[in-house]
PDB file of C-alpha atoms in Angstrom:
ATOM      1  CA  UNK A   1      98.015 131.106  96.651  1.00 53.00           C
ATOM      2  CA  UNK A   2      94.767 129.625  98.214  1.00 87.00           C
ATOM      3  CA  UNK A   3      94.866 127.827 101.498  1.00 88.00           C
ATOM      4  CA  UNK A   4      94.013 124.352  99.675  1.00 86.00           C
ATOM      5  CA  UNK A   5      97.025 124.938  97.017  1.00 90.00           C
ATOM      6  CA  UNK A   6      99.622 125.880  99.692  1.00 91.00           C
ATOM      7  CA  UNK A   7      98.859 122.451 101.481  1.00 90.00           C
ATOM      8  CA  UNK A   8      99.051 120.453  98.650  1.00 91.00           C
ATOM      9  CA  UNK A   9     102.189 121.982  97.658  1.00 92.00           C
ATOM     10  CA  UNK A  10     103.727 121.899 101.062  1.00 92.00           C
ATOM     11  CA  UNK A  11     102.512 118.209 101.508  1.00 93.00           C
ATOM     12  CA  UNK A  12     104.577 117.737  97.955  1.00 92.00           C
ATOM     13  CA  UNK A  13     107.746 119.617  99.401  1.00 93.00           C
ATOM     14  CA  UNK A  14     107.173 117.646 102.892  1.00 93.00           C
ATOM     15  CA  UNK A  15     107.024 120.260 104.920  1.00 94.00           C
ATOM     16  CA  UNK A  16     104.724 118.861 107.095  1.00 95.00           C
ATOM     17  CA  UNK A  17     104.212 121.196 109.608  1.00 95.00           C
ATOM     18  CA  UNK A  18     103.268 123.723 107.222  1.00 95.00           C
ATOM     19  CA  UNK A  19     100.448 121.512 105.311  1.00 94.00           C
ATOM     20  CA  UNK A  20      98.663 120.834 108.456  1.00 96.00           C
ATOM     21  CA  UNK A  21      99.050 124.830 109.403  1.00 95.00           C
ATOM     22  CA  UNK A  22      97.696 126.054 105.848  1.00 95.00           C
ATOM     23  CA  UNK A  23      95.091 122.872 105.725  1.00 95.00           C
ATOM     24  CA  UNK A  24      93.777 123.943 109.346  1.00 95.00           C
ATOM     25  CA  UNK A  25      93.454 127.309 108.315  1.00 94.00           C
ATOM     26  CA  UNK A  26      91.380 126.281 105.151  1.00 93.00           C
ATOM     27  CA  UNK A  27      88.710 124.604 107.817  1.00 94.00           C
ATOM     28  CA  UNK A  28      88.387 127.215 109.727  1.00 94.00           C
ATOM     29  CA  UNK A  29      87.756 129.803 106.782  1.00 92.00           C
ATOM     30  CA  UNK A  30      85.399 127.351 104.742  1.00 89.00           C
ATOM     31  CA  UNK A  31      84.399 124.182 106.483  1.00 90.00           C
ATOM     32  CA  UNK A  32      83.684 122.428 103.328  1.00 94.00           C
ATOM     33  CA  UNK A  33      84.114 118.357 101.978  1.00 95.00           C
ATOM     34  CA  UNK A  34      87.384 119.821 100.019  1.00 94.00           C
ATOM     35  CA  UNK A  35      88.905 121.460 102.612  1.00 95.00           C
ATOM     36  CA  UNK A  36      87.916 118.795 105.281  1.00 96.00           C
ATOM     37  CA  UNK A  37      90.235 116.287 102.815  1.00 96.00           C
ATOM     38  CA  UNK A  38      92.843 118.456 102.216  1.00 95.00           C
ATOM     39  CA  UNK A  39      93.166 118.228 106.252  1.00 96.00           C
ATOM     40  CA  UNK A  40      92.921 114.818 106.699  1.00 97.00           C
ATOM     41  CA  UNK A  41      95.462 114.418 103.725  1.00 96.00           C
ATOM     42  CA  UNK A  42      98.022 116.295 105.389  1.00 96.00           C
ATOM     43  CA  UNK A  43      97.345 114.343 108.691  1.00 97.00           C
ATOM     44  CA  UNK A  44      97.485 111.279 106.317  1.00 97.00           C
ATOM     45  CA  UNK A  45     100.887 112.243 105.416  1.00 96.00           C
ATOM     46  CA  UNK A  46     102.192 113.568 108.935  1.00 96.00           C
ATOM     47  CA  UNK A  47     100.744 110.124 110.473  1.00 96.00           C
ATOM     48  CA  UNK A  48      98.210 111.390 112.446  1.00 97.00           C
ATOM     49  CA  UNK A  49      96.159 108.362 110.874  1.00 97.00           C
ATOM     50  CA  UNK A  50      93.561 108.571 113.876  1.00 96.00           C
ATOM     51  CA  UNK A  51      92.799 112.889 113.053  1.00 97.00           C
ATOM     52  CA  UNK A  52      92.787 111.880 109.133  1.00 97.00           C
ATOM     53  CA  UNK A  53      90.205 109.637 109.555  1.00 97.00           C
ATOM     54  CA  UNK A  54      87.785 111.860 111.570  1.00 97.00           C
ATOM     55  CA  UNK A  55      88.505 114.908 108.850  1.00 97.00           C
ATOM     56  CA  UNK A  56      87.939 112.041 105.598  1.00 97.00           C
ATOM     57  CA  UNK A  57      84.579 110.813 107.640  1.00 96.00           C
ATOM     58  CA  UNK A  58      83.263 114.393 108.621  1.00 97.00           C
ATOM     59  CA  UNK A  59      84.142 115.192 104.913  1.00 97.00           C
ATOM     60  CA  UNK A  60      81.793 112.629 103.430  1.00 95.00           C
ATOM     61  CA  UNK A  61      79.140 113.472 105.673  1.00 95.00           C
ATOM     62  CA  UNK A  62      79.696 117.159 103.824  1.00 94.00           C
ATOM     63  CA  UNK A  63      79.736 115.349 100.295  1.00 95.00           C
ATOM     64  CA  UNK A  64      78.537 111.714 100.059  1.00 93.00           C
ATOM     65  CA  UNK A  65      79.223 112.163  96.595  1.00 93.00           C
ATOM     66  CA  UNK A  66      82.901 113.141  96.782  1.00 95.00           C
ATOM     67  CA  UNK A  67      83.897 109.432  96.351  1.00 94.00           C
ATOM     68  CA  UNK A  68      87.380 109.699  96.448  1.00 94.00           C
ATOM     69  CA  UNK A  69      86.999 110.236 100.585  1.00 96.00           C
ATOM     70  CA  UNK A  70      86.683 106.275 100.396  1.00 97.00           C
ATOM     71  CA  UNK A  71      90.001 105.547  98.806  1.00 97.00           C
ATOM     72  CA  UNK A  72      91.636 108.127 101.521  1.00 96.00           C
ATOM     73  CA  UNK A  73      89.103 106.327 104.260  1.00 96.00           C
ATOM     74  CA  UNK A  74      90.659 102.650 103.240  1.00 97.00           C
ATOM     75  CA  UNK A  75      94.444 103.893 102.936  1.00 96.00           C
ATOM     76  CA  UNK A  76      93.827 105.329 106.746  1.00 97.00           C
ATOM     77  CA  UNK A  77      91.949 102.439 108.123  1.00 97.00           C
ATOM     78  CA  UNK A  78      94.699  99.846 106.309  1.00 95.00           C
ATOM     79  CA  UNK A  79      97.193 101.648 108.363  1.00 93.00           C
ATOM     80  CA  UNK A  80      95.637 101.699 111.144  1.00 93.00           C
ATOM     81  CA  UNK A  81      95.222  98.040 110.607  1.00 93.00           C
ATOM     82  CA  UNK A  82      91.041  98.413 110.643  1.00 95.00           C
ATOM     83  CA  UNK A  83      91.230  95.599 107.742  1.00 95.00           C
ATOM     84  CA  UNK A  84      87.531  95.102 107.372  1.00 95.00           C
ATOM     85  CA  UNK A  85      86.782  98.851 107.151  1.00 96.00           C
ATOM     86  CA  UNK A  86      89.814  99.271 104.391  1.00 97.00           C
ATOM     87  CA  UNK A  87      88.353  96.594 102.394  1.00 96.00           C
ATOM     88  CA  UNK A  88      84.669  98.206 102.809  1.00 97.00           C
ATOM     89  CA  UNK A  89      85.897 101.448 101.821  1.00 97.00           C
ATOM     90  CA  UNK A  90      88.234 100.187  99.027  1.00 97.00           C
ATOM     91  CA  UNK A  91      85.233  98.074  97.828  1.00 97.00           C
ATOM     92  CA  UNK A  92      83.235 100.977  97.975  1.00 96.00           C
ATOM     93  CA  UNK A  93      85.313 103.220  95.777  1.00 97.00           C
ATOM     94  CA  UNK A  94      86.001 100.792  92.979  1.00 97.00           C
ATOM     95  CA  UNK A  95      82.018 100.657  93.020  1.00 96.00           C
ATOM     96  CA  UNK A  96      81.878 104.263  92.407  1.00 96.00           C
ATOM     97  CA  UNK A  97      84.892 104.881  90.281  1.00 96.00           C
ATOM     98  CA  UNK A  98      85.098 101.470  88.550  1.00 97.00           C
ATOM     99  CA  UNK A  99      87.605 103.132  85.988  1.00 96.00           C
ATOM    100  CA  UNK A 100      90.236 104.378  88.300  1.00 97.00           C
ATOM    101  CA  UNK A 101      93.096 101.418  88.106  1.00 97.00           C
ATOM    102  CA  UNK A 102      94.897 102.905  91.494  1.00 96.00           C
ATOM    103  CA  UNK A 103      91.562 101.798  93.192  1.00 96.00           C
ATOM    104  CA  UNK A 104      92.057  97.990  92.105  1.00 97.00           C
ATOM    105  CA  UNK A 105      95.994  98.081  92.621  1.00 97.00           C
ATOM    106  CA  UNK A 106      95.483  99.175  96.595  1.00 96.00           C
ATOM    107  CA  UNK A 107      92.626  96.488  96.559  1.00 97.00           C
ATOM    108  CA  UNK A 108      94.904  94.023  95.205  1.00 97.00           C
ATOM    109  CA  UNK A 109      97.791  94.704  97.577  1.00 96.00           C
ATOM    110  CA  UNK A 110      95.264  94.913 100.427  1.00 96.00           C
ATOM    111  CA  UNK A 111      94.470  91.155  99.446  1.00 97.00           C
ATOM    112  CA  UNK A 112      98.099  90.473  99.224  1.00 96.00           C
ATOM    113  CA  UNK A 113      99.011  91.431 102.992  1.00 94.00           C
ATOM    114  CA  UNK A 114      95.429  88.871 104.022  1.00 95.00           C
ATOM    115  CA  UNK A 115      97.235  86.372 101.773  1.00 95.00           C
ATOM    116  CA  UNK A 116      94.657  85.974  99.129  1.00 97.00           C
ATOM    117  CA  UNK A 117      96.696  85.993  96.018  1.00 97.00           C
ATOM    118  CA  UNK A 118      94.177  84.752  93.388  1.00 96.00           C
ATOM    119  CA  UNK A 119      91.788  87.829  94.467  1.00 97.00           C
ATOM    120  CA  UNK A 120      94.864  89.857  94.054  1.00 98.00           C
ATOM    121  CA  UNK A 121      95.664  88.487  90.891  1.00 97.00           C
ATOM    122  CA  UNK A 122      92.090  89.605  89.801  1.00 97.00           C
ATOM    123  CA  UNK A 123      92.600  92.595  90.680  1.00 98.00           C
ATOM    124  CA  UNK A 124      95.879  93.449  89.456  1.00 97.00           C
ATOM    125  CA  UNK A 125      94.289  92.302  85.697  1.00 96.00           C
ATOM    126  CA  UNK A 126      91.616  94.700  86.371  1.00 97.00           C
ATOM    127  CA  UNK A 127      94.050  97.084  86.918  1.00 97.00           C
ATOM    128  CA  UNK A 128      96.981  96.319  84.296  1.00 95.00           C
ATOM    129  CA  UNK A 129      93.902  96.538  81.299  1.00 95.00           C
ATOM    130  CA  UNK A 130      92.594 100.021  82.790  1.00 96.00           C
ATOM    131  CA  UNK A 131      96.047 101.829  82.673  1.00 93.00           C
ATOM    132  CA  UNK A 132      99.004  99.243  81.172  1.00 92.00           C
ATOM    133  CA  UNK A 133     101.357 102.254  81.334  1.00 89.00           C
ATOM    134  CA  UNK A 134     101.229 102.284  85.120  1.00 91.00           C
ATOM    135  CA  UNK A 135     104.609  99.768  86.091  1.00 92.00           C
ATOM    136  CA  UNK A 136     103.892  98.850  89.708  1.00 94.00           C
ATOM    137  CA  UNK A 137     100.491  96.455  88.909  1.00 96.00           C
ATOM    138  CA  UNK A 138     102.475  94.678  86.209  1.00 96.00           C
ATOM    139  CA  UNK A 139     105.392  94.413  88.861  1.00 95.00           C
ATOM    140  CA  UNK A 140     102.663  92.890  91.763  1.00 97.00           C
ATOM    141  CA  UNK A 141     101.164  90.957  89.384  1.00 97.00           C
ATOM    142  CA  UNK A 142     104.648  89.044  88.216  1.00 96.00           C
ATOM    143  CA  UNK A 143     105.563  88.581  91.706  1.00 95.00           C
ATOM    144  CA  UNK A 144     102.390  86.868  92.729  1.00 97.00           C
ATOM    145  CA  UNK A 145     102.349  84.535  89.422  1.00 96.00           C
ATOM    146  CA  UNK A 146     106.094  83.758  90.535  1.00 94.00           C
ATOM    147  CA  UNK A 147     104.523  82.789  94.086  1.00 94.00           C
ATOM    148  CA  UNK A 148     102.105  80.564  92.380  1.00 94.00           C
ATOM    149  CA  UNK A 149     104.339  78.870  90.665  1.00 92.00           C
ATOM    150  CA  UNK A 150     102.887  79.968  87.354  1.00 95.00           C
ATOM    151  CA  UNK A 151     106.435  80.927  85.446  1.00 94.00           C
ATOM    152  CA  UNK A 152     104.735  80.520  82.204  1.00 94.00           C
ATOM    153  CA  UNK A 153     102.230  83.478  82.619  1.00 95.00           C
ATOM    154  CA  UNK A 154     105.053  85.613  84.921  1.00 95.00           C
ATOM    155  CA  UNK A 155     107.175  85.167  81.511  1.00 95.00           C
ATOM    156  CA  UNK A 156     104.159  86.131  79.051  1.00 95.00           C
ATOM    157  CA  UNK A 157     103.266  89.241  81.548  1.00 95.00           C
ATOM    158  CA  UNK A 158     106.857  90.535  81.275  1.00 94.00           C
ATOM    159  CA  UNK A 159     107.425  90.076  78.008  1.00 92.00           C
ATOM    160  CA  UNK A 160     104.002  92.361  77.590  1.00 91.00           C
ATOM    161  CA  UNK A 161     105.486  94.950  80.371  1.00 92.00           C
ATOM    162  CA  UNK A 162     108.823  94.923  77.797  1.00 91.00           C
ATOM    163  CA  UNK A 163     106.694  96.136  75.175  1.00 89.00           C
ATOM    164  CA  UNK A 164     105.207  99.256  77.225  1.00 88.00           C
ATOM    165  CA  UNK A 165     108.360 100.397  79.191  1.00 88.00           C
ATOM    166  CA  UNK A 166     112.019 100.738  78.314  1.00 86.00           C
ATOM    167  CA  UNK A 167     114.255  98.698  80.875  1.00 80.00           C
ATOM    168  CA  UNK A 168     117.097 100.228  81.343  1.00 76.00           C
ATOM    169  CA  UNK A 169     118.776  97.925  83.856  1.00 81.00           C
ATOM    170  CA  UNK A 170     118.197  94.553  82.274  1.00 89.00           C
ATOM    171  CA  UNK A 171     115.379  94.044  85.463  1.00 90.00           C
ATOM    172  CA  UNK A 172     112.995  92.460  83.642  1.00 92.00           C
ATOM    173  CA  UNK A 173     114.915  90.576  80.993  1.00 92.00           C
ATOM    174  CA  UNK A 174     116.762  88.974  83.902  1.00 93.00           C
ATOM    175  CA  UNK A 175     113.461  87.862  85.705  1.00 92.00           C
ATOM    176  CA  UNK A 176     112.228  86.290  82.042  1.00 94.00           C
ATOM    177  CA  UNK A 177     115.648  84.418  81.714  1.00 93.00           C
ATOM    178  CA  UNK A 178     115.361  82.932  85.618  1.00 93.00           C
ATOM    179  CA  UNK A 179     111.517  82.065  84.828  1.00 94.00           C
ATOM    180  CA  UNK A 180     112.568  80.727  81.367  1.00 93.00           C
ATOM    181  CA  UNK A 181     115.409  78.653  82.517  1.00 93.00           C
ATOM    182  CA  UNK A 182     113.246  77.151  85.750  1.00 90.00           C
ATOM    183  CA  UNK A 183     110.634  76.566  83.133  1.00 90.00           C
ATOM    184  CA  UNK A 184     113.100  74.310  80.874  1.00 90.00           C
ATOM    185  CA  UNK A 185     114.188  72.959  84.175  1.00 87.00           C
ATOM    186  CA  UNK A 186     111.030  71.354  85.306  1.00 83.00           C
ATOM    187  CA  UNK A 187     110.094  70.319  81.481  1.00 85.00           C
ATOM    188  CA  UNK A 188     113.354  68.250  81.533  1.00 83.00           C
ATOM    189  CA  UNK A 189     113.179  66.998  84.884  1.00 79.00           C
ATOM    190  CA  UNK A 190     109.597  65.868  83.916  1.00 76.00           C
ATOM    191  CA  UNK A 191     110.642  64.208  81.326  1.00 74.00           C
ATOM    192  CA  UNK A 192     113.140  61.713  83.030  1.00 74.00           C
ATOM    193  CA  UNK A 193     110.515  61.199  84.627  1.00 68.00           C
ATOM    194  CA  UNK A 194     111.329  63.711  87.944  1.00 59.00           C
ATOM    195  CA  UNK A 195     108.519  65.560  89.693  1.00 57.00           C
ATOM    196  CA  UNK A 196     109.562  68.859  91.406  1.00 55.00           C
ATOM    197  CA  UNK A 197     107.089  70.648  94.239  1.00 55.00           C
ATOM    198  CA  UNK A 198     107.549  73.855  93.482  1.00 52.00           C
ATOM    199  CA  UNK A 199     105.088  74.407  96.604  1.00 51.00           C
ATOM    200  CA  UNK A 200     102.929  72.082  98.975  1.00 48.00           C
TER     201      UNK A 200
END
C-alpha cells in the first residue's frame, strides 16, 4: 500500500498518529500538490489547523488547478475562525466546481454561524437540486425555514425529503404535524381576528 492510501485509510480508522507518520513520509518521498493535501488532511483531522493550512496553501502553489485545496483551505480557516478567508475560499471553490453540492452546503452553514439565513437558504436550494439524496441540506434548510417563520415551505420541503428517504423514526412526520398544527393555529387565531408574532 502507497504512502497516500495508508493515510487515507488510517485517517478513516482514526489512527491519527499514524496518518500524519505515513502522510509525512509521502512529502518527503514526492513533494507533490497530492501528497502536500494528503498532509494537511491528516493535520486537518488531528487539529493541527495552523500546519494544515500551510501544507493546503504550499499545495496550491504546486497545483493552482487542484481546486479542491480551496474547500480544505475554507474548512481550516472556518476553524480557525479566519471568516473572511473561509468565505473567499468557499466562494472560490463553488466558482470552480459549481456542481459539487457539499461546496454550497459548507457555504450555507458558513452563512448560518454569520447569521445570514436567507443567503443560507440560497444556498441550501442550490444544494438540495444538485444532489436531493444527500439528507443533511434538506435537514438545514427545514430548520432555517422553521426560524423564519415560514412553516408552510418547512412542511412542503419535508414532505419532498419523505419522498427521497425512508424515516424510520417518525422524525420527519413529527416535524410536519408540529408545523401543520402551528400552521392551523395561526389561520384560526387570524381569523378571530388574533395576530401572533411569531418573531420581531
Amino acid at each position: 500500500v502507497d504512502y497516500l492510501t495508508a493515510g487515507e485509510l488510517a485517517i478513516m480508522a482514526g489512527d491519527l498518529e499514524y496518518a500524519l507518520l505515513v502522510c509525512t513520509n509521502a512529502v518527503a518521498v514526492d513533494s507533490t500538490a497530492q501528497s502536500l493535501v494528503a498532509l494537511g488532511e491528516a493535520q486537518f483531522a488531528a487539529k493541527l489547523i495552523p500546519e494544515s493550512v500551510l501544507s493546503f496553501r504550499k499545495a496550491l502553489e504546486f497545483d493552482p488547478e487542484m481546486h479542491k485545496i480551496h474547500f480544505n483551505l475554507a474548512n481550516a480557516f472556518e476553524l480557525s475562525g479566519r471568516i473572511e478567508e473561509a468565505e473567499q475560499e468557499f466562494e472560490l471553490y463553488i466558482l470552480r466546481e459549481p456542481a459539487d453540492p457539499d461546496g454550497y452546503y459548507n457555504l450555507a452553514a458558513h452563512h448560518v454561524k454569520l447569521g445570514n439565513i436567507l443567503i443560507a437558504l440560497s444556498l441550501l436550494n442550490d444544494s438540495c437540486g444538485l444532489n436531493p439524496g444527500t439528507i443533511q441540506p434538506h435537514l438545514l434548510r427545514i430548520e432555517l425555514l422553521e426560524q423564519t417563520g415560514d412553516l408552510e415551505s418547512a412542511v412542503e420541503k419535508i414532505t419532498d425529503l419523505m419522498e427521497i428517504t425512508i424515516d424510520n423514526d417518525g422524525f420527519l412526520a413529527k416535524k410536519r404535524d408540529i408545523f401543520t398544527a402551528k400552521i392551523e393555529q395561526s389561520r384560526a387565531m387570524a381569523e378571530q381576528g388574533k395576530v401572533k408574532l411569531l418573531h420581531i
